[in-house]
PDB file of C-alpha atoms in Angstrom:
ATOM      1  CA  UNK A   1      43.443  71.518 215.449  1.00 45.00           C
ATOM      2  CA  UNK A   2      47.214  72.805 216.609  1.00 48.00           C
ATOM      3  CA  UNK A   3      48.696  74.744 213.657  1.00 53.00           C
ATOM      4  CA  UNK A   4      51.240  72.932 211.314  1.00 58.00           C
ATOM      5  CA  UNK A   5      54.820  73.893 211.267  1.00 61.00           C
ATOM      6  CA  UNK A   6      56.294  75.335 208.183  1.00 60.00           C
ATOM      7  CA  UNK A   7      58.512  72.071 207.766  1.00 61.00           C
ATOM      8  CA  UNK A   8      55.283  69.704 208.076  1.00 63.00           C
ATOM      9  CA  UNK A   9      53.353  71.390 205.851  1.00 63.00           C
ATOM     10  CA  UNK A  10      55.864  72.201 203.344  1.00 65.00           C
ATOM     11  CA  UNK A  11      56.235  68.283 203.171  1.00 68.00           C
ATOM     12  CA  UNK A  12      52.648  67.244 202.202  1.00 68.00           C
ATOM     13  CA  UNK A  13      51.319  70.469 199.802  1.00 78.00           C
ATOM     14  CA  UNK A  14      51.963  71.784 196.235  1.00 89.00           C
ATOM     15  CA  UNK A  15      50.855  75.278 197.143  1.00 93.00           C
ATOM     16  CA  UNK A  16      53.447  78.476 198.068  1.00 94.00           C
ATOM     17  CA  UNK A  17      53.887  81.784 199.005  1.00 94.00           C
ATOM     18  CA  UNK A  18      56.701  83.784 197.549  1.00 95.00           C
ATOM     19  CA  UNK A  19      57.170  86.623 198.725  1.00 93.00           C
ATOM     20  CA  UNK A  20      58.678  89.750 196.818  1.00 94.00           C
ATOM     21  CA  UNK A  21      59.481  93.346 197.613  1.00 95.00           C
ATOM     22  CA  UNK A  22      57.363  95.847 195.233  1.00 97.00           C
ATOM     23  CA  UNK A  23      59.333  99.162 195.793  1.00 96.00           C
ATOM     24  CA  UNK A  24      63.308 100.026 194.533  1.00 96.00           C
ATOM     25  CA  UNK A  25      65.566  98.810 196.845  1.00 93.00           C
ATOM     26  CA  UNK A  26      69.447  98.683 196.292  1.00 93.00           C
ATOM     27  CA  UNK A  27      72.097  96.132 197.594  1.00 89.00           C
ATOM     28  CA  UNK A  28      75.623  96.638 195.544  1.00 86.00           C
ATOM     29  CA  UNK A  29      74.147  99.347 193.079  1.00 88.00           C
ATOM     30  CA  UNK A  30      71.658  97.376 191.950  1.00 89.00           C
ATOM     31  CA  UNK A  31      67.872  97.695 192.179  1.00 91.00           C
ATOM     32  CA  UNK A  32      66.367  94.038 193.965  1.00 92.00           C
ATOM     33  CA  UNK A  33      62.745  95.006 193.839  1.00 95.00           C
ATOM     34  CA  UNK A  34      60.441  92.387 191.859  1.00 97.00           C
ATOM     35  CA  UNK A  35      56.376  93.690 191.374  1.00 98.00           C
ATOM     36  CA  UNK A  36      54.294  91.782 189.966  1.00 98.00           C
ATOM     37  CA  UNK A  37      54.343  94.311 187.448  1.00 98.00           C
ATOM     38  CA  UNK A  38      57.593  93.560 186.222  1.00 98.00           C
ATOM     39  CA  UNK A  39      56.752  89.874 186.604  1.00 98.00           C
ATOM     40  CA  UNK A  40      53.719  89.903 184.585  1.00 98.00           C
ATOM     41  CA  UNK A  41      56.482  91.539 181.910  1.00 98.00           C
ATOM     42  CA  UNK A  42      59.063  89.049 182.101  1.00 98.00           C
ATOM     43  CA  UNK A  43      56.424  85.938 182.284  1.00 98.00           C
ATOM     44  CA  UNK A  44      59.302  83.583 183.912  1.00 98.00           C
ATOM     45  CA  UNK A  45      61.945  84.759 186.753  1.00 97.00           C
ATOM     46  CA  UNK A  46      64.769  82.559 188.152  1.00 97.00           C
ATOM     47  CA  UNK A  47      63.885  83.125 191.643  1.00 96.00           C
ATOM     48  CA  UNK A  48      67.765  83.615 193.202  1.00 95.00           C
ATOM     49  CA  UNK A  49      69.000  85.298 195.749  1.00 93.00           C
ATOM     50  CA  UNK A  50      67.429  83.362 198.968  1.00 92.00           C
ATOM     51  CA  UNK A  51      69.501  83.195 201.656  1.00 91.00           C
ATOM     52  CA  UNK A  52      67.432  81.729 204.456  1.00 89.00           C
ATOM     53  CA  UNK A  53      68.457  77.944 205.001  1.00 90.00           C
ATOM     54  CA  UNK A  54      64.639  76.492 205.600  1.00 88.00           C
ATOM     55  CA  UNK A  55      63.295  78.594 202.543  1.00 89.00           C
ATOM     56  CA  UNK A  56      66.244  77.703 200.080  1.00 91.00           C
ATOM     57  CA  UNK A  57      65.930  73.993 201.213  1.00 91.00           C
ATOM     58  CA  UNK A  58      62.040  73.833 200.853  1.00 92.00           C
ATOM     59  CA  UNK A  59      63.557  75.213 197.378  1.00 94.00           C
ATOM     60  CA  UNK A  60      65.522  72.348 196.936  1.00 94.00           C
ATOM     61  CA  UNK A  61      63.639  69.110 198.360  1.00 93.00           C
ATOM     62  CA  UNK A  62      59.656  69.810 198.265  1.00 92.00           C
ATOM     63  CA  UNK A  63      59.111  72.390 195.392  1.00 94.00           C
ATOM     64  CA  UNK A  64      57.673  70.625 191.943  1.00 95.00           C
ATOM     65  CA  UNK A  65      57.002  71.748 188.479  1.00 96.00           C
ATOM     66  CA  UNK A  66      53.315  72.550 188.388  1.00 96.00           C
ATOM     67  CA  UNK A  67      53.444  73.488 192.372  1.00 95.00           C
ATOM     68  CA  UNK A  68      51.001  76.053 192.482  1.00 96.00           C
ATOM     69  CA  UNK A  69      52.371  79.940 194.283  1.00 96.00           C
ATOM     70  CA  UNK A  70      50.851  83.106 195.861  1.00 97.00           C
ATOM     71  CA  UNK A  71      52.902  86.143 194.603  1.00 97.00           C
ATOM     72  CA  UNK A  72      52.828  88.063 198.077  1.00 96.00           C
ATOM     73  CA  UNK A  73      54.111  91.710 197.729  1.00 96.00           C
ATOM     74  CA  UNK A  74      56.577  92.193 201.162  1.00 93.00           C
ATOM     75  CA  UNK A  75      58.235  95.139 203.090  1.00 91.00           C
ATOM     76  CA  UNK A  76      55.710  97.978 201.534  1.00 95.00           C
ATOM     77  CA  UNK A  77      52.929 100.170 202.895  1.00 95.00           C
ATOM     78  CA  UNK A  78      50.052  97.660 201.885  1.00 96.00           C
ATOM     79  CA  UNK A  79      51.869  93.592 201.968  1.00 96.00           C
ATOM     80  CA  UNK A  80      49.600  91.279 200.816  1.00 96.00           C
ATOM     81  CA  UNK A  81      48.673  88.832 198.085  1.00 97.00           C
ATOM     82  CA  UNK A  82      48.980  90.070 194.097  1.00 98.00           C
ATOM     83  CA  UNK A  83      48.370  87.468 191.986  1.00 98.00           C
ATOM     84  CA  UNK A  84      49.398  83.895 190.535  1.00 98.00           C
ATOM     85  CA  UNK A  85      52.584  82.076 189.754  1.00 98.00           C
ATOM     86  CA  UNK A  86      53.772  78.439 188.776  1.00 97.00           C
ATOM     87  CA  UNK A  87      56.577  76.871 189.516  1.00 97.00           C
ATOM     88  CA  UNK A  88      58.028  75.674 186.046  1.00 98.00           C
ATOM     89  CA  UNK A  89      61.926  74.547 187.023  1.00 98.00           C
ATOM     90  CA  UNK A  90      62.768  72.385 190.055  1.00 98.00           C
ATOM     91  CA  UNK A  91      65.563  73.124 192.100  1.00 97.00           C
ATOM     92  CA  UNK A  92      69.491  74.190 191.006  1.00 97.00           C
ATOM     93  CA  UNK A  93      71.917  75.699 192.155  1.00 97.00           C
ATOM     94  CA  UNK A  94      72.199  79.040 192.997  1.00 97.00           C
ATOM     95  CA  UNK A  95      74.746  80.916 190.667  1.00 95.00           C
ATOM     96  CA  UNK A  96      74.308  84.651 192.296  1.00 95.00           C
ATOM     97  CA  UNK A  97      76.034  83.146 195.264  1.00 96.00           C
ATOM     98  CA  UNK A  98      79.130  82.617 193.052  1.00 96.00           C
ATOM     99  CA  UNK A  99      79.346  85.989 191.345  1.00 92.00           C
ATOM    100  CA  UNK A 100      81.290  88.220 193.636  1.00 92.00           C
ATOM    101  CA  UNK A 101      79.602  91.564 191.909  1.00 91.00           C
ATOM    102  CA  UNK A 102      76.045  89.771 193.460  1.00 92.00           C
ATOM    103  CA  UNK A 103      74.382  91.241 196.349  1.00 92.00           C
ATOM    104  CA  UNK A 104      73.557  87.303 196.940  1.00 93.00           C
ATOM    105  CA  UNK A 105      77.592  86.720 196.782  1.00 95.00           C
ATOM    106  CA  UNK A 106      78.221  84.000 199.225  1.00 93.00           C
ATOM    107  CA  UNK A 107      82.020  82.827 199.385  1.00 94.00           C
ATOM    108  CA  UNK A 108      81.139  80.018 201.441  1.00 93.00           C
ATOM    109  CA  UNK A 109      78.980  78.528 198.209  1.00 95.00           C
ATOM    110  CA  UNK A 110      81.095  77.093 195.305  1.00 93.00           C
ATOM    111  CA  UNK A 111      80.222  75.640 191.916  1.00 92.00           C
ATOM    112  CA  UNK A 112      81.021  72.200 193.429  1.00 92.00           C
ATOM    113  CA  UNK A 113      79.211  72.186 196.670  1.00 93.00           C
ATOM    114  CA  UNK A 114      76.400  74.721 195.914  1.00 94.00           C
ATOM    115  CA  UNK A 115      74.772  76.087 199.514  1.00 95.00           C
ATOM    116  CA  UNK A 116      72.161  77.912 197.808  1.00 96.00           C
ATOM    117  CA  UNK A 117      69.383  76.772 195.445  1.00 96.00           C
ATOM    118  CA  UNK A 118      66.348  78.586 193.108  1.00 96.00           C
ATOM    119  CA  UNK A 119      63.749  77.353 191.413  1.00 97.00           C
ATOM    120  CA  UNK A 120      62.038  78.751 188.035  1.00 98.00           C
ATOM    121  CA  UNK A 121      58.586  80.733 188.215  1.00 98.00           C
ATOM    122  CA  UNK A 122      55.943  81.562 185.537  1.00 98.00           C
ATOM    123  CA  UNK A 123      53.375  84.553 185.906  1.00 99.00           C
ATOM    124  CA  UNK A 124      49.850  83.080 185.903  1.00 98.00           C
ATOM    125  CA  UNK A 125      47.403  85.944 186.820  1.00 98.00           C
ATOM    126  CA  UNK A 126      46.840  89.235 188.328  1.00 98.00           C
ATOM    127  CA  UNK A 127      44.462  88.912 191.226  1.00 98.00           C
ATOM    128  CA  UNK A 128      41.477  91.096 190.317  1.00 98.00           C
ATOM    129  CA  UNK A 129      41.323  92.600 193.961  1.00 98.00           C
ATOM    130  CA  UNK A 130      44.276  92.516 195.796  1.00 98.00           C
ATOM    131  CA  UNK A 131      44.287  90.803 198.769  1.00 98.00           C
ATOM    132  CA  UNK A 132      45.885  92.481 202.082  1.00 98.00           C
ATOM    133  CA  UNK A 133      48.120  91.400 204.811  1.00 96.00           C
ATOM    134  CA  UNK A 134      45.963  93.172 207.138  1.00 96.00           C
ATOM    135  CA  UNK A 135      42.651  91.354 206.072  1.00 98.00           C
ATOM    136  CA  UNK A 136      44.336  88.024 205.747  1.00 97.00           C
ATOM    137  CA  UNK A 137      45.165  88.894 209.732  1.00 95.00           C
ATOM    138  CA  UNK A 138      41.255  89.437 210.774  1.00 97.00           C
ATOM    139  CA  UNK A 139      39.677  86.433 208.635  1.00 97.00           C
ATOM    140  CA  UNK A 140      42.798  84.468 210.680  1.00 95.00           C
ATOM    141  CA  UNK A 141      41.825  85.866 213.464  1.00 95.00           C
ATOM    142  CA  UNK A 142      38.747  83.345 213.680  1.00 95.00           C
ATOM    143  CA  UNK A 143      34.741  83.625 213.331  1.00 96.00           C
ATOM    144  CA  UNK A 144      33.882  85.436 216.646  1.00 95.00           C
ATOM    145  CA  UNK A 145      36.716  88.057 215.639  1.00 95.00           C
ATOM    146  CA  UNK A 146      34.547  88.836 212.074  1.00 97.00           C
ATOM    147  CA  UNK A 147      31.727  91.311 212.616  1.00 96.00           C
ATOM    148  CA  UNK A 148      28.155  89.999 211.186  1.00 97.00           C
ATOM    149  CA  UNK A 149      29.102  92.769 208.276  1.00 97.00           C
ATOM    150  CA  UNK A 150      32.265  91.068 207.338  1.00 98.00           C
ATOM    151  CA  UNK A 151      31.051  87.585 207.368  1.00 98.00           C
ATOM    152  CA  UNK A 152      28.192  88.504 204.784  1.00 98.00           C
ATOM    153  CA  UNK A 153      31.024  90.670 202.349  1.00 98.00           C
ATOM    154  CA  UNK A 154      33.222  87.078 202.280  1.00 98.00           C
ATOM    155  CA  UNK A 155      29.992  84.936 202.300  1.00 98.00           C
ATOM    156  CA  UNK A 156      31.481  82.925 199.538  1.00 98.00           C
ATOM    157  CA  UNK A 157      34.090  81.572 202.184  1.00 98.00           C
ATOM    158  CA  UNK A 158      32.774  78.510 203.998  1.00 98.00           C
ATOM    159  CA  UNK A 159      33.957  78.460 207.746  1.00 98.00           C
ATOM    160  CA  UNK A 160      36.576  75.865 206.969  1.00 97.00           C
ATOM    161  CA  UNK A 161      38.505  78.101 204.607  1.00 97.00           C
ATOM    162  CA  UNK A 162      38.221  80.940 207.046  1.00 97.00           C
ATOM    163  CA  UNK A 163      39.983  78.188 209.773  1.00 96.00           C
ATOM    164  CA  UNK A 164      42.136  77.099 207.504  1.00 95.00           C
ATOM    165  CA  UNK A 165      43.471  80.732 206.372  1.00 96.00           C
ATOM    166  CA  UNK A 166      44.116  80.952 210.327  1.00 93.00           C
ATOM    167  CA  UNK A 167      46.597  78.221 210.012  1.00 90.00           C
ATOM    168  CA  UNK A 168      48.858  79.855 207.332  1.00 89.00           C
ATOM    169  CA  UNK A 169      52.576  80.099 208.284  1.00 85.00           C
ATOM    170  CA  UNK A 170      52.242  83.438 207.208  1.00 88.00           C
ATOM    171  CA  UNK A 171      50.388  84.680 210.197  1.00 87.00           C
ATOM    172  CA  UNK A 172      52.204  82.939 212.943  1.00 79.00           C
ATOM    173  CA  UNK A 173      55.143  84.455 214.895  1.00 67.00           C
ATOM    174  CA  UNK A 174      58.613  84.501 212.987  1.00 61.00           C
ATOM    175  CA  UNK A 175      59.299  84.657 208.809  1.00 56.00           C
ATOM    176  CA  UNK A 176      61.036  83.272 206.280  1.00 56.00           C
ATOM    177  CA  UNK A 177      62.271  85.873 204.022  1.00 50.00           C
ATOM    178  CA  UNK A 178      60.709  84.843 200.188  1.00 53.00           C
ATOM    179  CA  UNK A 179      58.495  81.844 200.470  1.00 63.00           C
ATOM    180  CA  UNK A 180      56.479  79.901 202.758  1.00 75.00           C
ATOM    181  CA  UNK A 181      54.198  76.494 202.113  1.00 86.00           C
ATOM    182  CA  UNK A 182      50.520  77.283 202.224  1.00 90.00           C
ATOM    183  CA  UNK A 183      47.919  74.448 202.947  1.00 88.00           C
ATOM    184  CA  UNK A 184      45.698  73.993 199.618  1.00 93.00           C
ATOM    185  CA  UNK A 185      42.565  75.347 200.992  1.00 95.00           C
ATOM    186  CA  UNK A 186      43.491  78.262 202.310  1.00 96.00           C
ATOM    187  CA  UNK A 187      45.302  78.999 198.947  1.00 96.00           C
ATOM    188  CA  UNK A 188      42.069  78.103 197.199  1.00 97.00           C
ATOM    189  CA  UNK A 189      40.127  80.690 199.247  1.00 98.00           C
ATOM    190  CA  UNK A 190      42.679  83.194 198.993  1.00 98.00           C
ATOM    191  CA  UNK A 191      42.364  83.201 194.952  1.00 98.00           C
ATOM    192  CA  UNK A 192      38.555  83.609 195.649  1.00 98.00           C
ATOM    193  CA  UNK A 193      39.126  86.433 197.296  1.00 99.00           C
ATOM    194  CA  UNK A 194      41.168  87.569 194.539  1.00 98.00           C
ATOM    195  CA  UNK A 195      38.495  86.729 192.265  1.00 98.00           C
ATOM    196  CA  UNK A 196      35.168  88.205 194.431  1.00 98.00           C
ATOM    197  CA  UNK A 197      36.356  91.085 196.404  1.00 98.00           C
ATOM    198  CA  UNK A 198      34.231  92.701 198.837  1.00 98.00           C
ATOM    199  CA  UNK A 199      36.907  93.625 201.972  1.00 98.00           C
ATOM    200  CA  UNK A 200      37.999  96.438 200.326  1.00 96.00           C
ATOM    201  CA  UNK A 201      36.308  98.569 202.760  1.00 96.00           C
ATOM    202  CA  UNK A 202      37.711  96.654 205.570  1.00 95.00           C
ATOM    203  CA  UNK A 203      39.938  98.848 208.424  1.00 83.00           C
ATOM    204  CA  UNK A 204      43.185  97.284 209.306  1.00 77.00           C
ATOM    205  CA  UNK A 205      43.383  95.957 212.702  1.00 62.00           C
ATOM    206  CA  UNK A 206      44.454  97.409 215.512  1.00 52.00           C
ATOM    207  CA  UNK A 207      47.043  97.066 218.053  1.00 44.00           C
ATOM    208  CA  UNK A 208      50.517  96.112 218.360  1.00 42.00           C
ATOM    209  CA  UNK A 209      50.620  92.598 216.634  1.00 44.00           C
ATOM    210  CA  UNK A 210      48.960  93.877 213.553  1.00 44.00           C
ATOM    211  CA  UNK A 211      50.749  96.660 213.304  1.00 44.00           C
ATOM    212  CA  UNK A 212      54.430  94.974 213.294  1.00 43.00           C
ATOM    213  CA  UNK A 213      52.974  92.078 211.112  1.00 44.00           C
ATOM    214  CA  UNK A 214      51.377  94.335 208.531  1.00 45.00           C
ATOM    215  CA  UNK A 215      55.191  95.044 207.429  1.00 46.00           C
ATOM    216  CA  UNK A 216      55.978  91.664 207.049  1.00 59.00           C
TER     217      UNK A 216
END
């Protein structure tokens, strides 16, 4: 089975990956990093500031209330999957884009014909083991790629899961920068993962692919 396109799939699921950078970063003077620390605090978070045309506009025509999300820390030393979120507001506009003191400040975008849209999150869960970018990348990798050692520490993933992880967006070439759709299954085994552990012994893998996609 060919791997489905971000657009396809982002027409036909109710499960997401938002993506979020963990570590203090400024644009403008002020600090854009969003943990899931500080989301756990905060319990909702207008998610503004996207700027990428496909992500904003799965934003704006697929993403529901009750759509379930993958808070994915990005652009730090481990990337990978945190914990839980809901979507609890469907799409509106954008109003960072309108605030000239934004980093998101987009003159092109006007109260009357918005460019940019956000949707509301909730904070569900810390994942009891995190899950990294760099494991996600071997169990994608296929069966034949797992040793008999790492098949028996994620023996509560069936080989369909482990297929279906190999089809996230999130490990093919290319990236949105916050959010991608993720096909229910493969989010379902991901939050076992969070849940049972066991790959926390696991080496990341090697070579040049890995390497540049372990930043994503």
């Amino acid at each position: 089975m060919a791997p489905q396109t971000a657009a396809h799939l982002a027409r036909t699921t109710n499960c997401w990956l938002f993506k979020s950078e963990p570590d203090a970063r400024y644009e403008k003077g002020k600090d854009i990093s969003f943990s899931i620390d500080k989301f756990e605090k905060v319990g909702t978070e207008s998610w503004d500031g996207v700027r990428n045309a496909q992500a904003s506009g799965f934003m704006k025509n697929n993403m529901r209330n009750g759509h379930k999300a993958l808070f994915y820390h990005s652009s730090c030393a481990v990337p990978g999957v945190a914990g839980l979120a809901e979507i609890c507001k469907e799409a509106y506009p954008d109003h960072t884009a309108f605030d000239t003191k934004s980093p998101y400040h987009d003159p092109k975008s006007s109260r009357e014909t918005p460019r940019w849209y956000m949707v509301d999150v909730k904070f569900v869960e810390r994942l009891e083991h995190f899950v990294p970018l760099s494991v996600l990348q071997q169990i994608g990798a296929g069966l034949s790629h797992l040793t008999i050692e790492q098949r028996k520490d994620i023996a509560y993933l069936s080989d369909e899961q482990i297929h279906n992880i190999g089809q996230m967006p999130l490990l093919m070439p290319g990236r949105l920068s916050v959010q991608k759709p993720v096909l229910p299954i493969a989010f379902e085994a991901i939050v076992q993962m969070g849940k049972s552990g066991g790959f926390a012994h696991w080496t990341p893998s090697k070579g040049k692919k890995a390497k540049k996609q372990e930043t994503a």
